[in-house]
Amino acid sequence: MPTPFLYSNVTYAPESKETELCQVGPFANRLPSVKGRVFAESDEALLIAAGVPDTKCWRQLARSGCILMRHYSKLQSIVAESGISGNRIGIYISANAGATDWQSAWELAKAGDQDFFSVLNRTLPRKHIFKQGAYGCATQLGIFLGITGPQLTFLEPEAQWCPLLDQARFDLKEGNVEMAILAAANALEDPLAVYYESKSDPALAPVEATACVVLKKGDLQFLPGNPLPPRNLHNFYGPARSVIDLVEAMHHE
């Protein structure tokens, strides 16, 4: 039976966009080669394509947040048409933090005692400090959509488990919210993080991806149980894995 969800979507980086992820920047020739699929657009280009009200917010959003904004246009329409007050809508996000500024760290490591503070003042990433956190994703999406209800970020959901779903289900059942937006994104911008992830399971190919589903209380009867049945086991989707499994499970119920 078809499910009545207002919106559910999964978007993967195209297969044609496979690129080197580890041997880049200060890690060139220092880490093993790991290739994966990424969105070709820069952070700013992702926001321009998404049609968000302020594309300059890429300066304070981790790349995962910029990828997640691919859902903005559809979510804007849903929120506007629902007539639900912004304080009765919850946002539940799963995303990875932005990349560490490894180039600056490398320059500091090579600086001698006399040059350390001058190099520190030159490389200190003041304007990039907010990009290194994932928590801004839910906040920025809430600002764009006019949502002032719960805004929660989950950094590393375990495989086959969707904590976003648990919290959204609770809030909908208890009447804390009338609508729940669950969204997740995986970015592959940090070479060292990609390397450690690839070591944990070399068989999985890293892929940038994003998934989103919008729920109301009446939709809960159609949801699959938690833990979720595993789906695509050939790719690594990072913190987006649980929501991708949720959307795919919903469409296979």
mmCIF file of C-alpha atoms in Angstrom:
data_model
loop_
_atom_site.group_PDB
_atom_site.id
_atom_site.type_symbol
_atom_site.label_atom_id
_atom_site.label_comp_id
_atom_site.label_asym_id
_atom_site.label_seq_id
_atom_site.Cartn_x
_atom_site.Cartn_y
_atom_site.Cartn_z
ATOM 1 C CA MET A 1 0.000 0.000 0.000
ATOM 2 C CA PRO A 2 1.466 3.431 -0.880
ATOM 3 C CA THR A 3 2.517 5.514 2.119
ATOM 4 C CA PRO A 4 1.032 9.004 2.620
ATOM 5 C CA PHE A 5 4.202 10.862 3.630
ATOM 6 C CA LEU A 6 4.331 14.508 2.625
ATOM 7 C CA TYR A 7 7.906 14.137 1.395
ATOM 8 C CA SER A 8 10.601 11.476 1.299
ATOM 9 C CA ASN A 9 13.731 11.610 -0.804
ATOM 10 C CA VAL A 10 17.250 10.233 -1.087
ATOM 11 C CA THR A 11 19.841 11.889 -3.334
ATOM 12 C CA TYR A 12 23.253 10.348 -3.998
ATOM 13 C CA ALA A 13 26.322 11.903 -5.577
ATOM 14 C CA PRO A 14 26.398 10.759 -9.224
ATOM 15 C CA GLU A 15 28.484 7.712 -10.098
ATOM 16 C CA SER A 16 30.388 9.748 -12.676
ATOM 17 C CA LYS A 17 31.812 11.996 -9.935
ATOM 18 C CA GLU A 18 34.260 9.562 -8.332
ATOM 19 C CA THR A 19 37.345 11.363 -7.100
ATOM 20 C CA GLU A 20 40.392 10.984 -4.859
ATOM 21 C CA LEU A 21 39.488 11.783 -1.240
ATOM 22 C CA CYS A 22 42.609 11.170 0.856
ATOM 23 C CA GLN A 23 45.690 12.111 -1.155
ATOM 24 C CA VAL A 24 44.796 15.799 -1.285
ATOM 25 C CA GLY A 25 46.207 18.979 0.297
ATOM 26 C CA PRO A 26 48.708 18.325 3.103
ATOM 27 C CA PHE A 27 47.893 14.590 2.904
ATOM 28 C CA ALA A 28 49.106 14.181 -0.699
ATOM 29 C CA ASN A 29 51.371 11.098 -0.798
ATOM 30 C CA ARG A 30 50.932 10.662 2.961
ATOM 31 C CA LEU A 31 47.704 8.631 3.076
ATOM 32 C CA PRO A 32 46.611 5.609 1.053
ATOM 33 C CA SER A 33 44.432 6.371 -1.943
ATOM 34 C CA VAL A 34 40.694 6.254 -1.246
ATOM 35 C CA LYS A 35 38.215 7.158 -3.972
ATOM 36 C CA GLY A 36 34.564 8.001 -3.539
ATOM 37 C CA ARG A 37 31.613 9.781 -5.095
ATOM 38 C CA VAL A 38 31.046 13.455 -4.315
ATOM 39 C CA PHE A 39 28.761 16.213 -5.511
ATOM 40 C CA ALA A 40 30.675 18.305 -8.043
ATOM 41 C CA GLU A 41 29.354 21.633 -6.712
ATOM 42 C CA SER A 42 31.226 23.771 -4.198
ATOM 43 C CA ASP A 43 29.524 24.618 -0.900
ATOM 44 C CA GLU A 44 28.369 27.966 -2.270
ATOM 45 C CA ALA A 45 27.167 26.424 -5.545
ATOM 46 C CA LEU A 46 25.108 23.863 -3.604
ATOM 47 C CA LEU A 47 23.286 26.668 -1.790
ATOM 48 C CA ILE A 48 22.741 28.669 -4.971
ATOM 49 C CA ALA A 49 21.220 25.612 -6.657
ATOM 50 C CA ALA A 50 19.046 24.967 -3.588
ATOM 51 C CA GLY A 51 17.599 28.494 -3.793
ATOM 52 C CA VAL A 52 18.110 29.359 -0.121
ATOM 53 C CA PRO A 53 17.430 32.988 0.909
ATOM 54 C CA ASP A 54 21.066 33.691 1.871
ATOM 55 C CA THR A 55 23.742 31.813 -0.063
ATOM 56 C CA LYS A 56 26.516 33.454 1.986
ATOM 57 C CA CYS A 57 25.697 31.097 4.866
ATOM 58 C CA TRP A 58 28.096 28.575 3.273
ATOM 59 C CA ARG A 59 30.758 30.438 5.269
ATOM 60 C CA GLN A 60 29.333 29.100 8.525
ATOM 61 C CA LEU A 61 27.875 25.763 7.411
ATOM 62 C CA ALA A 62 29.731 22.476 7.250
ATOM 63 C CA ARG A 63 29.593 20.933 3.784
ATOM 64 C CA SER A 64 27.087 18.381 5.081
ATOM 65 C CA GLY A 65 24.753 21.301 5.847
ATOM 66 C CA CYS A 66 25.164 22.684 2.335
ATOM 67 C CA ILE A 67 24.343 19.255 0.871
ATOM 68 C CA LEU A 68 21.332 18.946 3.164
ATOM 69 C CA MET A 69 19.909 22.212 1.800
ATOM 70 C CA ARG A 70 19.085 20.387 -1.436
ATOM 71 C CA HIS A 71 15.745 19.678 0.267
ATOM 72 C CA TYR A 72 15.075 23.335 1.102
ATOM 73 C CA SER A 73 12.779 24.221 -1.811
ATOM 74 C CA LYS A 74 10.467 21.258 -1.260
ATOM 75 C CA LEU A 75 10.423 21.755 2.505
ATOM 76 C CA GLN A 76 9.591 25.432 2.086
ATOM 77 C CA SER A 77 6.495 24.515 0.051
ATOM 78 C CA ILE A 78 5.405 21.838 2.522
ATOM 79 C CA VAL A 79 5.751 24.113 5.554
ATOM 80 C CA ALA A 80 3.906 26.973 3.816
ATOM 81 C CA GLU A 81 1.051 24.756 2.648
ATOM 82 C CA SER A 82 0.666 22.951 5.981
ATOM 83 C CA GLY A 83 -0.537 26.025 7.873
ATOM 84 C CA ILE A 84 1.208 24.669 10.973
ATOM 85 C CA SER A 85 2.819 27.251 13.236
ATOM 86 C CA GLY A 86 6.620 27.260 13.154
ATOM 87 C CA ASN A 87 6.850 26.484 16.868
ATOM 88 C CA ARG A 88 4.898 23.251 16.282
ATOM 89 C CA ILE A 89 7.380 21.832 13.774
ATOM 90 C CA GLY A 90 10.529 19.947 14.783
ATOM 91 C CA ILE A 91 13.776 19.522 12.857
ATOM 92 C CA TYR A 92 15.865 16.401 13.464
ATOM 93 C CA ILE A 93 19.240 16.372 11.704
ATOM 94 C CA SER A 94 22.049 13.849 11.321
ATOM 95 C CA ALA A 95 25.210 15.291 9.780
ATOM 96 C CA ASN A 96 28.976 15.158 10.088
ATOM 97 C CA ALA A 97 31.066 18.071 11.297
ATOM 98 C CA GLY A 98 33.084 20.197 8.928
ATOM 99 C CA ALA A 99 36.659 19.400 7.991
ATOM 100 C CA THR A 100 39.525 20.338 10.276
ATOM 101 C CA ASP A 101 41.789 23.022 8.785
ATOM 102 C CA TRP A 102 44.638 20.588 8.245
ATOM 103 C CA GLN A 103 46.636 23.010 6.077
ATOM 104 C CA SER A 104 46.854 25.501 8.935
ATOM 105 C CA ALA A 105 47.692 22.714 11.383
ATOM 106 C CA TRP A 106 50.477 21.540 9.066
ATOM 107 C CA GLU A 107 51.943 25.044 8.820
ATOM 108 C CA LEU A 108 51.860 25.416 12.604
ATOM 109 C CA ALA A 109 53.569 22.063 13.058
ATOM 110 C CA LYS A 110 56.448 23.195 10.815
ATOM 111 C CA ALA A 111 56.783 26.634 12.440
ATOM 112 C CA GLY A 112 59.682 27.133 14.835
ATOM 113 C CA ASP A 113 59.415 28.682 18.278
ATOM 114 C CA GLN A 114 60.152 32.178 17.005
ATOM 115 C CA ASP A 115 57.626 32.030 14.155
ATOM 116 C CA PHE A 116 54.866 30.100 15.900
ATOM 117 C CA PHE A 117 52.672 33.030 16.947
ATOM 118 C CA SER A 118 53.043 34.899 13.673
ATOM 119 C CA VAL A 119 52.005 31.752 11.791
ATOM 120 C CA LEU A 120 49.163 31.208 14.269
ATOM 121 C CA ASN A 121 47.802 34.724 13.690
ATOM 122 C CA ARG A 122 48.007 34.239 9.934
ATOM 123 C CA THR A 123 46.387 30.807 9.815
ATOM 124 C CA LEU A 124 43.871 31.049 12.672
ATOM 125 C CA PRO A 125 40.605 30.132 10.915
ATOM 126 C CA ARG A 126 38.389 32.727 12.603
ATOM 127 C CA LYS A 127 35.928 32.895 9.744
ATOM 128 C CA HIS A 128 35.794 29.100 9.377
ATOM 129 C CA ILE A 129 35.258 28.175 13.027
ATOM 130 C CA PHE A 130 31.501 27.676 12.605
ATOM 131 C CA LYS A 131 32.002 25.395 9.586
ATOM 132 C CA GLN A 132 33.680 22.849 11.830
ATOM 133 C CA GLY A 133 30.496 22.067 13.761
ATOM 134 C CA ALA A 134 27.437 20.170 12.564
ATOM 135 C CA TYR A 135 24.976 21.836 14.933
ATOM 136 C CA GLY A 136 24.464 24.837 12.682
ATOM 137 C CA CYS A 137 22.713 22.684 10.066
ATOM 138 C CA ALA A 138 19.446 22.360 11.990
ATOM 139 C CA THR A 139 19.573 25.984 13.136
ATOM 140 C CA GLN A 140 20.160 27.382 9.651
ATOM 141 C CA LEU A 141 17.414 25.236 8.132
ATOM 142 C CA GLY A 142 15.071 26.423 10.892
ATOM 143 C CA ILE A 143 15.906 30.061 10.152
ATOM 144 C CA PHE A 144 15.238 29.626 6.444
ATOM 145 C CA LEU A 145 11.930 27.816 7.033
ATOM 146 C CA GLY A 146 10.733 29.987 9.919
ATOM 147 C CA ILE A 147 10.712 27.017 12.304
ATOM 148 C CA THR A 148 11.195 27.621 16.026
ATOM 149 C CA GLY A 149 10.242 24.193 17.373
ATOM 150 C CA PRO A 150 12.766 21.545 18.540
ATOM 151 C CA GLN A 151 16.001 21.556 16.529
ATOM 152 C CA LEU A 152 18.166 18.529 17.299
ATOM 153 C CA THR A 153 21.389 17.272 15.731
ATOM 154 C CA PHE A 154 22.673 13.688 15.946
ATOM 155 C CA LEU A 155 26.318 13.295 14.941
ATOM 156 C CA GLU A 156 27.030 9.572 14.653
ATOM 157 C CA PRO A 157 23.951 7.326 14.598
ATOM 158 C CA GLU A 158 24.792 3.646 14.812
ATOM 159 C CA ALA A 159 24.231 1.407 11.820
ATOM 160 C CA GLN A 160 20.651 0.138 11.470
ATOM 161 C CA TRP A 161 19.459 2.483 14.216
ATOM 162 C CA CYS A 162 17.743 5.823 13.631
ATOM 163 C CA PRO A 163 17.727 7.985 16.784
ATOM 164 C CA LEU A 164 16.126 10.787 14.769
ATOM 165 C CA LEU A 165 13.129 8.528 14.209
ATOM 166 C CA ASP A 166 12.907 7.640 17.897
ATOM 167 C CA GLN A 167 12.889 11.290 18.969
ATOM 168 C CA ALA A 168 10.512 12.416 16.214
ATOM 169 C CA ARG A 169 8.152 9.543 16.992
ATOM 170 C CA PHE A 170 8.142 10.501 20.677
ATOM 171 C CA ASP A 171 7.530 14.192 19.977
ATOM 172 C CA LEU A 172 4.687 13.449 17.560
ATOM 173 C CA LYS A 173 3.017 10.963 19.915
ATOM 174 C CA GLU A 174 3.299 13.308 22.892
ATOM 175 C CA GLY A 175 1.965 16.245 20.927
ATOM 176 C CA ASN A 176 5.180 18.231 21.291
ATOM 177 C CA VAL A 177 5.127 18.856 17.525
ATOM 178 C CA GLU A 178 2.595 18.463 14.728
ATOM 179 C CA MET A 179 5.184 17.908 11.994
ATOM 180 C CA ALA A 180 8.682 16.421 12.078
ATOM 181 C CA ILE A 181 11.368 17.022 9.459
ATOM 182 C CA LEU A 182 14.045 14.304 9.511
ATOM 183 C CA ALA A 183 17.061 15.034 7.330
ATOM 184 C CA ALA A 184 20.630 13.792 7.053
ATOM 185 C CA ALA A 185 23.709 14.359 4.928
ATOM 186 C CA ASN A 186 27.152 12.836 4.496
ATOM 187 C CA ALA A 187 30.076 14.955 3.301
ATOM 188 C CA LEU A 188 33.535 13.695 2.379
ATOM 189 C CA GLU A 189 35.570 16.870 2.852
ATOM 190 C CA ASP A 190 37.974 15.695 5.582
ATOM 191 C CA PRO A 191 40.717 13.401 4.191
ATOM 192 C CA LEU A 192 41.721 12.011 7.586
ATOM 193 C CA ALA A 193 38.121 11.241 8.576
ATOM 194 C CA VAL A 194 37.575 9.462 5.253
ATOM 195 C CA TYR A 195 40.765 7.459 5.793
ATOM 196 C CA TYR A 196 39.703 6.227 9.245
ATOM 197 C CA GLU A 197 36.230 5.403 7.976
ATOM 198 C CA SER A 198 37.677 3.403 5.082
ATOM 199 C CA LYS A 199 39.867 1.433 7.502
ATOM 200 C CA SER A 200 36.820 0.347 9.501
ATOM 201 C CA ASP A 201 35.303 -1.296 6.414
ATOM 202 C CA PRO A 202 37.447 -1.132 3.239
ATOM 203 C CA ALA A 203 34.722 -2.875 1.228
ATOM 204 C CA LEU A 204 32.396 0.125 1.422
ATOM 205 C CA ALA A 205 32.790 2.936 -1.100
ATOM 206 C CA PRO A 206 32.379 6.442 0.417
ATOM 207 C CA VAL A 207 29.500 8.426 -1.100
ATOM 208 C CA GLU A 208 28.192 11.913 -0.436
ATOM 209 C CA ALA A 209 24.430 11.685 -0.028
ATOM 210 C CA THR A 210 21.427 13.269 1.638
ATOM 211 C CA ALA A 211 18.011 11.992 2.693
ATOM 212 C CA CYS A 212 14.893 13.621 4.098
ATOM 213 C CA VAL A 213 11.430 12.589 5.237
ATOM 214 C CA VAL A 214 8.554 14.690 6.621
ATOM 215 C CA LEU A 215 6.195 13.061 9.120
ATOM 216 C CA LYS A 216 2.918 13.882 10.843
ATOM 217 C CA LYS A 217 1.329 11.923 13.679
ATOM 218 C CA GLY A 218 -0.928 9.958 11.334
ATOM 219 C CA ASP A 219 2.139 8.681 9.447
ATOM 220 C CA LEU A 220 3.547 6.797 12.418
ATOM 221 C CA GLN A 221 1.452 3.685 11.699
ATOM 222 C CA PHE A 222 3.225 3.311 8.350
ATOM 223 C CA LEU A 223 6.779 3.527 9.696
ATOM 224 C CA PRO A 224 9.105 0.514 9.862
ATOM 225 C CA GLY A 225 10.395 -0.601 13.233
ATOM 226 C CA ASN A 226 13.709 0.353 14.798
ATOM 227 C CA PRO A 227 16.343 -1.090 14.288
ATOM 228 C CA LEU A 228 15.990 -0.685 10.552
ATOM 229 C CA PRO A 229 16.621 -3.453 8.047
ATOM 230 C CA PRO A 230 19.963 -2.819 6.274
ATOM 231 C CA ARG A 231 19.685 -1.884 2.597
ATOM 232 C CA ASN A 232 22.555 -0.868 0.315
ATOM 233 C CA LEU A 233 25.587 -2.496 1.907
ATOM 234 C CA HIS A 234 28.077 -1.536 -0.809
ATOM 235 C CA ASN A 235 28.492 2.141 0.062
ATOM 236 C CA PHE A 236 29.407 4.201 3.106
ATOM 237 C CA TYR A 237 26.956 7.033 3.844
ATOM 238 C CA GLY A 238 28.259 8.155 7.240
ATOM 239 C CA PRO A 239 25.666 9.908 9.418
ATOM 240 C CA ALA A 240 23.170 9.828 6.535
ATOM 241 C CA ARG A 241 23.007 6.021 6.686
ATOM 242 C CA SER A 242 20.159 5.754 9.186
ATOM 243 C CA VAL A 243 17.800 8.151 7.366
ATOM 244 C CA ILE A 244 18.641 6.592 3.991
ATOM 245 C CA ASP A 245 17.766 3.171 5.433
ATOM 246 C CA LEU A 246 14.558 4.656 6.870
ATOM 247 C CA VAL A 247 13.395 6.132 3.550
ATOM 248 C CA GLU A 248 14.281 2.999 1.612
ATOM 249 C CA ALA A 249 12.584 0.787 4.195
ATOM 250 C CA MET A 250 9.422 2.908 4.001
ATOM 251 C CA HIS A 251 9.247 2.454 0.261
ATOM 252 C CA HIS A 252 9.701 -1.310 0.561
ATOM 253 C CA GLU A 253 7.087 -1.894 3.265
#
